[in-house]
PDB file of C-alpha atoms in Angstrom:
ATOM      1  CA  MET A 352      17.812 -23.778  13.767  1.00  0.00           C
ATOM      2  CA  THR A 353      19.129 -24.838  17.173  1.00  0.00           C
ATOM      3  CA  THR A 354      18.496 -28.199  18.806  1.00  0.00           C
ATOM      4  CA  SER A 355      16.247 -26.661  21.468  1.00  0.00           C
ATOM      5  CA  THR A 356      14.187 -24.935  18.758  1.00  0.00           C
ATOM      6  CA  ARG A 357      13.765 -28.219  16.898  1.00  0.00           C
ATOM      7  CA  ARG A 358      12.574 -29.876  20.088  1.00  0.00           C
ATOM      8  CA  ARG A 359      10.024 -27.145  20.765  1.00  0.00           C
ATOM      9  CA  ALA A 360       8.726 -26.910  17.196  1.00  0.00           C
ATOM     10  CA  PRO A 361       6.658 -30.137  17.194  1.00  0.00           C
ATOM     11  CA  LEU A 362       4.947 -29.190  20.459  1.00  0.00           C
ATOM     12  CA  LEU A 363       4.189 -25.694  19.214  1.00  0.00           C
ATOM     13  CA  ARG A 364       2.868 -26.990  15.890  1.00  0.00           C
ATOM     14  CA  ALA A 365       0.678 -29.513  17.714  1.00  0.00           C
ATOM     15  CA  THR A 366      -1.134 -26.612  19.399  1.00  0.00           C
ATOM     16  CA  ARG A 367      -2.212 -25.493  15.882  1.00  0.00           C
ATOM     17  CA  PRO A 368      -1.261 -21.795  15.875  1.00  0.00           C
ATOM     18  CA  ARG A 369      -3.106 -21.296  12.576  1.00  0.00           C
ATOM     19  CA  GLN A 370      -6.369 -22.055  14.371  1.00  0.00           C
ATOM     20  CA  TRP A 371      -5.799 -19.532  17.160  1.00  0.00           C
ATOM     21  CA  THR A 372      -7.733 -16.983  15.075  1.00  0.00           C
ATOM     22  CA  LYS A 373     -10.925 -18.728  16.236  1.00  0.00           C
ATOM     23  CA  ASN A 374     -10.280 -17.346  19.699  1.00  0.00           C
ATOM     24  CA  LEU A 375     -10.828 -13.806  18.421  1.00  0.00           C
ATOM     25  CA  LEU A 376     -14.521 -14.575  18.964  1.00  0.00           C
ATOM     26  CA  VAL A 377     -13.785 -13.675  22.583  1.00  0.00           C
ATOM     27  CA  LEU A 378     -13.795 -10.053  21.386  1.00  0.00           C
ATOM     28  CA  ALA A 379     -17.259 -10.276  19.808  1.00  0.00           C
ATOM     29  CA  ALA A 380     -19.521  -9.516  22.802  1.00  0.00           C
ATOM     30  CA  PRO A 381     -17.490  -6.609  24.245  1.00  0.00           C
ATOM     31  CA  LEU A 382     -17.082  -5.189  20.727  1.00  0.00           C
ATOM     32  CA  ALA A 383     -20.837  -5.353  20.131  1.00  0.00           C
ATOM     33  CA  ALA A 384     -21.487  -3.779  23.541  1.00  0.00           C
ATOM     34  CA  GLY A 385     -19.140  -0.888  22.806  1.00  0.00           C
ATOM     35  CA  VAL A 386     -16.966  -1.358  25.893  1.00  0.00           C
ATOM     36  CA  LEU A 387     -13.620  -2.343  24.353  1.00  0.00           C
ATOM     37  CA  THR A 388     -12.342   1.223  24.644  1.00  0.00           C
ATOM     38  CA  ASP A 389     -12.421   0.924  28.445  1.00  0.00           C
ATOM     39  CA  GLY A 390      -8.906   0.089  29.640  1.00  0.00           C
ATOM     40  CA  THR A 391      -9.994  -2.232  32.449  1.00  0.00           C
ATOM     41  CA  VAL A 392     -12.381  -4.134  30.175  1.00  0.00           C
ATOM     42  CA  LEU A 393      -9.737  -4.385  27.457  1.00  0.00           C
ATOM     43  CA  ARG A 394      -7.232  -5.919  29.888  1.00  0.00           C
ATOM     44  CA  SER A 395      -9.801  -8.434  31.146  1.00  0.00           C
ATOM     45  CA  VAL A 396     -10.835  -9.416  27.620  1.00  0.00           C
ATOM     46  CA  ALA A 397      -7.211  -9.695  26.464  1.00  0.00           C
ATOM     47  CA  THR A 398      -6.455 -12.009  29.396  1.00  0.00           C
ATOM     48  CA  ALA A 399      -9.577 -14.044  28.578  1.00  0.00           C
ATOM     49  CA  LEU A 400      -8.366 -14.314  24.974  1.00  0.00           C
ATOM     50  CA  VAL A 401      -5.013 -15.685  26.136  1.00  0.00           C
ATOM     51  CA  ALA A 402      -6.707 -18.057  28.591  1.00  0.00           C
ATOM     52  CA  PHE A 403      -8.991 -19.476  25.903  1.00  0.00           C
ATOM     53  CA  THR A 404      -6.093 -19.818  23.473  1.00  0.00           C
ATOM     54  CA  VAL A 405      -4.126 -21.797  26.067  1.00  0.00           C
ATOM     55  CA  CYS A 406      -7.083 -24.082  26.884  1.00  0.00           C
ATOM     56  CA  ALA A 407      -7.849 -24.613  23.192  1.00  0.00           C
ATOM     57  CA  ALA A 408      -4.211 -25.598  22.648  1.00  0.00           C
ATOM     58  CA  ALA A 409      -4.596 -28.193  25.415  1.00  0.00           C
ATOM     59  CA  VAL A 410      -7.665 -29.598  23.659  1.00  0.00           C
ATOM     60  CA  TYR A 411      -5.835 -29.820  20.322  1.00  0.00           C
ATOM     61  CA  LEU A 412      -3.022 -31.795  21.947  1.00  0.00           C
ATOM     62  CA  LEU A 413      -5.446 -34.232  23.565  1.00  0.00           C
ATOM     63  CA  ASN A 414      -7.390 -34.651  20.330  1.00  0.00           C
ATOM     64  CA  ASP A 415      -4.199 -35.497  18.460  1.00  0.00           C
ATOM     65  CA  VAL A 416      -3.415 -38.239  20.977  1.00  0.00           C
ATOM     66  CA  VAL A 417      -6.933 -39.718  20.896  1.00  0.00           C
ATOM     67  CA  ASP A 418      -7.250 -39.469  17.092  1.00  0.00           C
ATOM     68  CA  VAL A 419      -3.715 -40.558  16.248  1.00  0.00           C
ATOM     69  CA  GLU A 420      -4.734 -43.668  14.253  1.00  0.00           C
ATOM     70  CA  ASP A 421      -7.436 -41.821  12.295  1.00  0.00           C
ATOM     71  CA  ASP A 422      -5.027 -38.964  11.590  1.00  0.00           C
ATOM     72  CA  ARG A 423      -2.441 -41.361  10.166  1.00  0.00           C
ATOM     73  CA  ARG A 424      -4.977 -42.373   7.496  1.00  0.00           C
ATOM     74  CA  HIS A 425      -5.687 -38.756   6.546  1.00  0.00           C
ATOM     75  CA  PRO A 426      -3.693 -37.282   3.612  1.00  0.00           C
ATOM     76  CA  ARG A 427      -2.990 -34.040   5.485  1.00  0.00           C
ATOM     77  CA  LYS A 428      -3.432 -34.798   9.203  1.00  0.00           C
ATOM     78  CA  ARG A 429      -0.877 -37.615   9.050  1.00  0.00           C
ATOM     79  CA  HIS A 430       1.785 -34.891   9.097  1.00  0.00           C
ATOM     80  CA  ARG A 431       0.693 -33.642  12.530  1.00  0.00           C
ATOM     81  CA  PRO A 432       3.477 -34.058  15.138  1.00  0.00           C
ATOM     82  CA  VAL A 433       1.785 -36.822  17.170  1.00  0.00           C
ATOM     83  CA  ALA A 434       0.578 -38.772  14.114  1.00  0.00           C
ATOM     84  CA  SER A 435       3.978 -38.511  12.427  1.00  0.00           C
ATOM     85  CA  GLY A 436       5.871 -39.545  15.574  1.00  0.00           C
ATOM     86  CA  GLU A 437       7.690 -36.217  16.028  1.00  0.00           C
ATOM     87  CA  LEU A 438       5.915 -35.717  19.359  1.00  0.00           C
ATOM     88  CA  SER A 439       5.255 -38.544  21.796  1.00  0.00           C
ATOM     89  CA  ALA A 440       1.756 -39.107  23.127  1.00  0.00           C
ATOM     90  CA  SER A 441       2.959 -38.881  26.731  1.00  0.00           C
ATOM     91  CA  THR A 442       4.587 -35.491  26.152  1.00  0.00           C
ATOM     92  CA  ALA A 443       1.431 -34.222  24.459  1.00  0.00           C
ATOM     93  CA  VAL A 444      -0.770 -35.354  27.363  1.00  0.00           C
ATOM     94  CA  VAL A 445       1.478 -33.746  29.988  1.00  0.00           C
ATOM     95  CA  ALA A 446       1.625 -30.507  27.992  1.00  0.00           C
ATOM     96  CA  ALA A 447      -2.170 -30.550  27.596  1.00  0.00           C
ATOM     97  CA  ALA A 448      -2.650 -30.897  31.359  1.00  0.00           C
ATOM     98  CA  VAL A 449      -0.226 -28.044  32.096  1.00  0.00           C
ATOM     99  CA  LEU A 450      -1.876 -25.768  29.533  1.00  0.00           C
ATOM    100  CA  ALA A 451      -5.389 -26.556  30.797  1.00  0.00           C
ATOM    101  CA  VAL A 452      -4.438 -25.690  34.379  1.00  0.00           C
ATOM    102  CA  ALA A 453      -2.663 -22.513  33.257  1.00  0.00           C
ATOM    103  CA  GLY A 454      -5.632 -21.399  31.170  1.00  0.00           C
ATOM    104  CA  VAL A 455      -8.147 -21.916  33.967  1.00  0.00           C
ATOM    105  CA  GLY A 456      -5.775 -20.179  36.382  1.00  0.00           C
ATOM    106  CA  LEU A 457      -5.634 -17.125  34.122  1.00  0.00           C
ATOM    107  CA  ALA A 458      -9.421 -17.125  33.908  1.00  0.00           C
ATOM    108  CA  VAL A 459      -9.762 -17.152  37.704  1.00  0.00           C
ATOM    109  CA  ALA A 460      -7.569 -14.044  37.837  1.00  0.00           C
ATOM    110  CA  VAL A 461     -10.048 -12.251  35.565  1.00  0.00           C
ATOM    111  CA  ARG A 462     -13.371 -13.491  36.945  1.00  0.00           C
ATOM    112  CA  PRO A 463     -14.341 -16.793  38.617  1.00  0.00           C
ATOM    113  CA  LEU A 464     -17.316 -17.158  36.256  1.00  0.00           C
ATOM    114  CA  LEU A 465     -14.904 -17.042  33.318  1.00  0.00           C
ATOM    115  CA  ALA A 466     -13.080 -20.015  34.837  1.00  0.00           C
ATOM    116  CA  VAL A 467     -16.424 -21.850  34.946  1.00  0.00           C
ATOM    117  CA  VAL A 468     -16.934 -21.156  31.223  1.00  0.00           C
ATOM    118  CA  LEU A 469     -13.481 -22.537  30.437  1.00  0.00           C
ATOM    119  CA  LEU A 470     -14.048 -25.607  32.609  1.00  0.00           C
ATOM    120  CA  VAL A 471     -17.307 -26.283  30.752  1.00  0.00           C
ATOM    121  CA  TYR A 472     -15.406 -25.937  27.476  1.00  0.00           C
ATOM    122  CA  LEU A 473     -12.727 -28.404  28.616  1.00  0.00           C
ATOM    123  CA  VAL A 474     -15.227 -30.959  29.935  1.00  0.00           C
ATOM    124  CA  VAL A 475     -17.308 -30.807  26.756  1.00  0.00           C
ATOM    125  CA  GLN A 476     -14.241 -31.111  24.527  1.00  0.00           C
ATOM    126  CA  VAL A 477     -12.830 -34.059  26.478  1.00  0.00           C
ATOM    127  CA  SER A 478     -16.248 -35.747  26.252  1.00  0.00           C
ATOM    128  CA  TYR A 479     -16.178 -35.099  22.526  1.00  0.00           C
ATOM    129  CA  ALA A 480     -12.717 -36.598  22.123  1.00  0.00           C
ATOM    130  CA  TYR A 481     -13.633 -39.843  23.864  1.00  0.00           C
ATOM    131  CA  TRP A 482     -17.312 -40.310  22.997  1.00  0.00           C
ATOM    132  CA  LEU A 483     -19.434 -37.557  21.476  1.00  0.00           C
ATOM    133  CA  LYS A 484     -17.446 -37.286  18.237  1.00  0.00           C
ATOM    134  CA  ASP A 485     -19.058 -40.565  17.113  1.00  0.00           C
ATOM    135  CA  GLN A 486     -22.618 -39.453  17.948  1.00  0.00           C
ATOM    136  CA  PRO A 487     -24.454 -37.980  14.926  1.00  0.00           C
ATOM    137  CA  VAL A 488     -25.832 -34.456  15.392  1.00  0.00           C
ATOM    138  CA  LEU A 489     -24.299 -34.271  18.890  1.00  0.00           C
ATOM    139  CA  ASP A 490     -20.844 -34.052  17.334  1.00  0.00           C
ATOM    140  CA  LEU A 491     -21.950 -31.035  15.276  1.00  0.00           C
ATOM    141  CA  ALA A 492     -23.483 -29.413  18.352  1.00  0.00           C
ATOM    142  CA  VAL A 493     -20.377 -29.967  20.481  1.00  0.00           C
ATOM    143  CA  VAL A 494     -17.969 -28.497  17.942  1.00  0.00           C
ATOM    144  CA  SER A 495     -20.336 -25.543  17.466  1.00  0.00           C
ATOM    145  CA  SER A 496     -20.442 -25.054  21.232  1.00  0.00           C
ATOM    146  CA  GLY A 497     -16.710 -24.394  21.191  1.00  0.00           C
ATOM    147  CA  PHE A 498     -17.290 -21.272  19.086  1.00  0.00           C
ATOM    148  CA  LEU A 499     -20.287 -20.253  21.207  1.00  0.00           C
ATOM    149  CA  LEU A 500     -18.364 -20.609  24.473  1.00  0.00           C
ATOM    150  CA  ARG A 501     -15.633 -18.359  23.096  1.00  0.00           C
ATOM    151  CA  ALA A 502     -18.225 -15.663  22.470  1.00  0.00           C
ATOM    152  CA  ILE A 503     -19.756 -16.181  25.914  1.00  0.00           C
ATOM    153  CA  ALA A 504     -16.302 -15.984  27.525  1.00  0.00           C
ATOM    154  CA  GLY A 505     -15.817 -12.496  26.086  1.00  0.00           C
ATOM    155  CA  GLY A 506     -19.122 -11.322  27.524  1.00  0.00           C
ATOM    156  CA  VAL A 507     -18.308 -12.792  30.916  1.00  0.00           C
ATOM    157  CA  ALA A 508     -14.815 -11.258  30.955  1.00  0.00           C
ATOM    158  CA  ALA A 509     -16.224  -7.828  30.087  1.00  0.00           C
ATOM    159  CA  ASP A 510     -19.179  -8.286  32.452  1.00  0.00           C
ATOM    160  CA  VAL A 511     -21.702  -7.355  29.755  1.00  0.00           C
ATOM    161  CA  PRO A 512     -25.125  -9.003  29.276  1.00  0.00           C
ATOM    162  CA  LEU A 513     -25.501 -11.211  26.219  1.00  0.00           C
ATOM    163  CA  SER A 514     -28.658 -10.604  24.189  1.00  0.00           C
ATOM    164  CA  GLN A 515     -30.698 -13.501  22.849  1.00  0.00           C
ATOM    165  CA  TRP A 516     -29.981 -12.311  19.309  1.00  0.00           C
ATOM    166  CA  PHE A 517     -26.232 -12.332  19.884  1.00  0.00           C
ATOM    167  CA  LEU A 518     -26.413 -15.886  21.225  1.00  0.00           C
ATOM    168  CA  LEU A 519     -28.571 -17.015  18.277  1.00  0.00           C
ATOM    169  CA  VAL A 520     -26.179 -15.503  15.726  1.00  0.00           C
ATOM    170  CA  ALA A 521     -23.170 -17.038  17.480  1.00  0.00           C
ATOM    171  CA  SER A 522     -24.857 -20.446  17.815  1.00  0.00           C
ATOM    172  CA  PHE A 523     -26.171 -20.826  14.282  1.00  0.00           C
ATOM    173  CA  GLY A 524     -23.208 -19.081  12.692  1.00  0.00           C
ATOM    174  CA  SER A 525     -21.026 -21.674  14.401  1.00  0.00           C
ATOM    175  CA  LEU A 526     -23.261 -24.525  13.257  1.00  0.00           C
ATOM    176  CA  PHE A 527     -23.105 -23.160   9.699  1.00  0.00           C
ATOM    177  CA  MET A 528     -19.301 -23.335   9.709  1.00  0.00           C
ATOM    178  CA  VAL A 529     -19.110 -26.735  11.429  1.00  0.00           C
ATOM    179  CA  ALA A 530     -21.651 -28.391   9.135  1.00  0.00           C
ATOM    180  CA  GLY A 531     -19.838 -26.807   6.192  1.00  0.00           C
ATOM    181  CA  LYS A 532     -16.550 -28.225   7.482  1.00  0.00           C
ATOM    182  CA  ARG A 533     -18.038 -31.732   7.675  1.00  0.00           C
ATOM    183  CA  TYR A 534     -19.583 -31.339   4.209  1.00  0.00           C
ATOM    184  CA  SER A 535     -16.208 -30.371   2.771  1.00  0.00           C
ATOM    185  CA  GLU A 536     -14.529 -33.295   4.529  1.00  0.00           C
ATOM    186  CA  LEU A 537     -17.160 -35.657   3.146  1.00  0.00           C
ATOM    187  CA  LEU A 538     -16.526 -34.397  -0.376  1.00  0.00           C
ATOM    188  CA  GLY A 539     -12.761 -34.436   0.083  1.00  0.00           C
ATOM    189  CA  VAL A 540     -11.973 -37.776   1.742  1.00  0.00           C
ATOM    190  CA  GLY A 541     -15.314 -39.587   1.572  1.00  0.00           C
ATOM    191  CA  ALA A 542     -17.342 -41.378   4.220  1.00  0.00           C
ATOM    192  CA  ASP A 543     -15.221 -44.536   3.900  1.00  0.00           C
ATOM    193  CA  GLY A 544     -11.838 -42.854   4.253  1.00  0.00           C
ATOM    194  CA  GLY A 545     -11.514 -43.920   7.888  1.00  0.00           C
ATOM    195  CA  THR A 546     -10.320 -40.462   8.933  1.00  0.00           C
ATOM    196  CA  ARG A 547     -13.464 -39.496  10.856  1.00  0.00           C
ATOM    197  CA  PRO A 548     -15.957 -42.285  11.694  1.00  0.00           C
ATOM    198  CA  SER A 549     -18.874 -39.858  12.100  1.00  0.00           C
ATOM    199  CA  LEU A 550     -18.691 -38.978   8.395  1.00  0.00           C
ATOM    200  CA  ALA A 551     -20.162 -42.404   7.615  1.00  0.00           C
ATOM    201  CA  LEU A 552     -23.295 -41.336   9.496  1.00  0.00           C
ATOM    202  CA  TYR A 553     -23.995 -38.335   7.266  1.00  0.00           C
ATOM    203  CA  SER A 554     -24.966 -37.837   3.648  1.00  0.00           C
ATOM    204  CA  GLU A 555     -24.143 -34.832   1.501  1.00  0.00           C
ATOM    205  CA  SER A 556     -27.817 -33.884   1.310  1.00  0.00           C
ATOM    206  CA  TYR A 557     -28.209 -33.973   5.106  1.00  0.00           C
ATOM    207  CA  LEU A 558     -25.169 -31.801   5.774  1.00  0.00           C
ATOM    208  CA  ARG A 559     -26.286 -29.404   3.045  1.00  0.00           C
ATOM    209  CA  PHE A 560     -29.655 -29.162   4.797  1.00  0.00           C
ATOM    210  CA  VAL A 561     -27.947 -28.425   8.128  1.00  0.00           C
ATOM    211  CA  TRP A 562     -25.607 -25.700   6.898  1.00  0.00           C
ATOM    212  CA  SER A 563     -28.335 -24.119   4.761  1.00  0.00           C
ATOM    213  CA  THR A 564     -30.767 -24.041   7.690  1.00  0.00           C
ATOM    214  CA  ALA A 565     -28.098 -22.709  10.065  1.00  0.00           C
ATOM    215  CA  ALA A 566     -27.203 -19.942   7.592  1.00  0.00           C
ATOM    216  CA  ALA A 567     -30.857 -18.921   7.241  1.00  0.00           C
ATOM    217  CA  VAL A 568     -31.366 -18.728  11.016  1.00  0.00           C
ATOM    218  CA  ALA A 569     -28.095 -16.829  11.537  1.00  0.00           C
ATOM    219  CA  VAL A 570     -28.977 -14.247   8.869  1.00  0.00           C
ATOM    220  CA  THR A 571     -32.506 -13.801  10.239  1.00  0.00           C
ATOM    221  CA  ALA A 572     -31.301 -13.446  13.833  1.00  0.00           C
ATOM    222  CA  TYR A 573     -28.559 -10.994  12.838  1.00  0.00           C
ATOM    223  CA  SER A 574     -31.019  -8.853  10.894  1.00  0.00           C
ATOM    224  CA  LEU A 575     -33.459  -8.720  13.818  1.00  0.00           C
ATOM    225  CA  TRP A 576     -30.589  -7.924  16.179  1.00  0.00           C
ATOM    226  CA  ALA A 577     -29.262  -5.138  13.940  1.00  0.00           C
ATOM    227  CA  PHE A 578     -32.643  -3.428  13.722  1.00  0.00           C
ATOM    228  CA  GLU A 579     -33.201  -3.797  17.462  1.00  0.00           C
ATOM    229  CA  ILE A 580     -29.962  -2.088  18.534  1.00  0.00           C
ATOM    230  CA  PRO A 581     -30.883   1.431  19.660  1.00  0.00           C
ATOM    231  CA  SER A 582     -29.268   4.293  17.751  1.00  0.00           C
ATOM    232  CA  ASP A 583     -29.707   8.077  17.698  1.00  0.00           C
ATOM    233  CA  ALA A 584     -27.786   8.443  14.454  1.00  0.00           C
ATOM    234  CA  THR A 585     -29.397   9.549  11.206  1.00  0.00           C
ATOM    235  CA  VAL A 586     -27.937   6.482   9.505  1.00  0.00           C
ATOM    236  CA  ASN A 587     -28.630   3.042  10.972  1.00  0.00           C
ATOM    237  CA  TRP A 588     -25.121   1.666  10.554  1.00  0.00           C
ATOM    238  CA  GLN A 589     -25.988  -1.682  12.129  1.00  0.00           C
ATOM    239  CA  ALA A 590     -28.760  -2.170   9.588  1.00  0.00           C
ATOM    240  CA  LEU A 591     -26.317  -1.357   6.780  1.00  0.00           C
ATOM    241  CA  SER A 592     -23.962  -4.010   8.175  1.00  0.00           C
ATOM    242  CA  ILE A 593     -26.548  -6.659   7.247  1.00  0.00           C
ATOM    243  CA  ALA A 594     -25.470  -6.436   3.591  1.00  0.00           C
ATOM    244  CA  PRO A 595     -21.778  -7.424   4.017  1.00  0.00           C
ATOM    245  CA  PHE A 596     -22.791  -9.991   6.657  1.00  0.00           C
ATOM    246  CA  VAL A 597     -25.156 -11.748   4.240  1.00  0.00           C
ATOM    247  CA  LEU A 598     -22.752 -11.445   1.319  1.00  0.00           C
ATOM    248  CA  GLY A 599     -19.990 -12.903   3.485  1.00  0.00           C
ATOM    249  CA  MET A 600     -22.170 -15.883   4.401  1.00  0.00           C
ATOM    250  CA  LEU A 601     -23.035 -16.440   0.741  1.00  0.00           C
ATOM    251  CA  ARG A 602     -19.393 -16.118  -0.311  1.00  0.00           C
ATOM    252  CA  TYR A 603     -18.296 -18.652   2.307  1.00  0.00           C
ATOM    253  CA  ALA A 604     -21.108 -20.980   1.177  1.00  0.00           C
ATOM    254  CA  VAL A 605     -19.414 -21.103  -2.232  1.00  0.00           C
ATOM    255  CA  ASP A 606     -16.332 -22.626  -0.589  1.00  0.00           C
ATOM    256  CA  ILE A 607     -18.505 -25.091   1.330  1.00  0.00           C
ATOM    257  CA  ASP A 608     -20.331 -26.139  -1.832  1.00  0.00           C
ATOM    258  CA  ARG A 609     -17.000 -26.719  -3.592  1.00  0.00           C
ATOM    259  CA  GLY A 610     -15.651 -28.755  -0.686  1.00  0.00           C
ATOM    260  CA  LEU A 611     -12.996 -26.157   0.200  1.00  0.00           C
ATOM    261  CA  ALA A 612     -14.092 -25.358   3.762  1.00  0.00           C
ATOM    262  CA  GLY A 613     -12.513 -28.323   5.536  1.00  0.00           C
ATOM    263  CA  GLU A 614     -10.312 -25.846   7.416  1.00  0.00           C
ATOM    264  CA  PRO A 615     -12.461 -22.737   7.992  1.00  0.00           C
ATOM    265  CA  GLU A 616      -9.547 -20.475   8.965  1.00  0.00           C
ATOM    266  CA  ASP A 617      -7.708 -21.371   5.742  1.00  0.00           C
ATOM    267  CA  ALA A 618     -10.853 -20.907   3.637  1.00  0.00           C
ATOM    268  CA  VAL A 619     -11.317 -17.404   5.038  1.00  0.00           C
ATOM    269  CA  MET A 620      -7.682 -16.297   4.843  1.00  0.00           C
ATOM    270  CA  ARG A 621      -7.173 -17.384   1.239  1.00  0.00           C
ATOM    271  CA  ASP A 622     -10.253 -15.511  -0.049  1.00  0.00           C
ATOM    272  CA  PRO A 623      -9.469 -11.768  -0.414  1.00  0.00           C
ATOM    273  CA  VAL A 624     -13.070 -10.917  -1.308  1.00  0.00           C
ATOM    274  CA  LEU A 625     -14.318 -12.589   1.864  1.00  0.00           C
ATOM    275  CA  LEU A 626     -11.708 -10.712   3.908  1.00  0.00           C
ATOM    276  CA  VAL A 627     -12.839  -7.409   2.385  1.00  0.00           C
ATOM    277  CA  LEU A 628     -16.484  -8.210   3.168  1.00  0.00           C
ATOM    278  CA  ALA A 629     -15.515  -9.070   6.742  1.00  0.00           C
ATOM    279  CA  ALA A 630     -13.606  -5.808   7.089  1.00  0.00           C
ATOM    280  CA  VAL A 631     -16.518  -3.760   5.723  1.00  0.00           C
ATOM    281  CA  TRP A 632     -18.923  -5.542   8.069  1.00  0.00           C
ATOM    282  CA  ILE A 633     -16.727  -4.882  11.114  1.00  0.00           C
ATOM    283  CA  VAL A 634     -16.262  -1.220  10.193  1.00  0.00           C
ATOM    284  CA  LEU A 635     -19.975  -0.594   9.665  1.00  0.00           C
ATOM    285  CA  PHE A 636     -20.923  -2.322  12.896  1.00  0.00           C
ATOM    286  CA  ALA A 637     -18.162  -0.603  14.863  1.00  0.00           C
ATOM    287  CA  VAL A 638     -19.175   2.822  13.531  1.00  0.00           C
ATOM    288  CA  GLY A 639     -22.727   2.148  14.633  1.00  0.00           C
ATOM    289  CA  VAL A 640     -21.583   1.155  18.125  1.00  0.00           C
ATOM    290  CA  TYR A 641     -18.709   3.565  18.827  1.00  0.00           C
ATOM    291  CA  VAL A 642     -19.329   6.628  16.650  1.00  0.00           C
ATOM    292  CA  SER A 643     -23.033   7.153  16.077  1.00  0.00           C
TER     293      SER A 643
END
């Protein structure tokens, strides 16, 4: 490994490439609307995906600077570049500013309204880093909004209307994963671990109530949405997609209940059954949208 590569590695790792998979939510709305096969739409959505990835990387860098002391008390996060001292706080802040500007600039090139969505995301995330992360319930809502804004960004980039059912599924599906993440963290490091002050404000029973309620609403909204989507096909493929969707939620809930969903992307990628359910769900829904 060259010297220049070693110097770049901490900065790249601080942008958390393993979490970039979250940004694939940008594809959700255009996929559901059946417009991803249009070349112009595909280019716009791909650019929006890159723009959101860049802005999210900026947020991760800023969070690592703000949370550096808490991260140093965490058994895993203490190895992050800023917490471990591999990357200076000043370098991380400058890189975050450059990435944020670049991401918004890319969004403007696609659609000015997309830039507004990204600016809202950045403002909300900065507010979270400095204040809202210590506010019970609001911290769950803010983290969930990050997932929701990704989904909205895809709809804006593709210029497709977002149905109320889509927004409900995205909102409560996000809350399900975020509350599950907090529940797993509470089981793993405890409320008194000093790694996340907001954990002291929650109990296991409360977080279980939140993720259970969010799962129920998400499943109900998805089912209503699937039956509402018009189709001339003999087989209602969207309705069939309800089964793998529900099974996937239940399978992921097993990881939450065992305290293994502290990193959602890792929990999903290490579970082959969950990946198969996700693939079946995507195929059934896509067939209903693009084939039937």
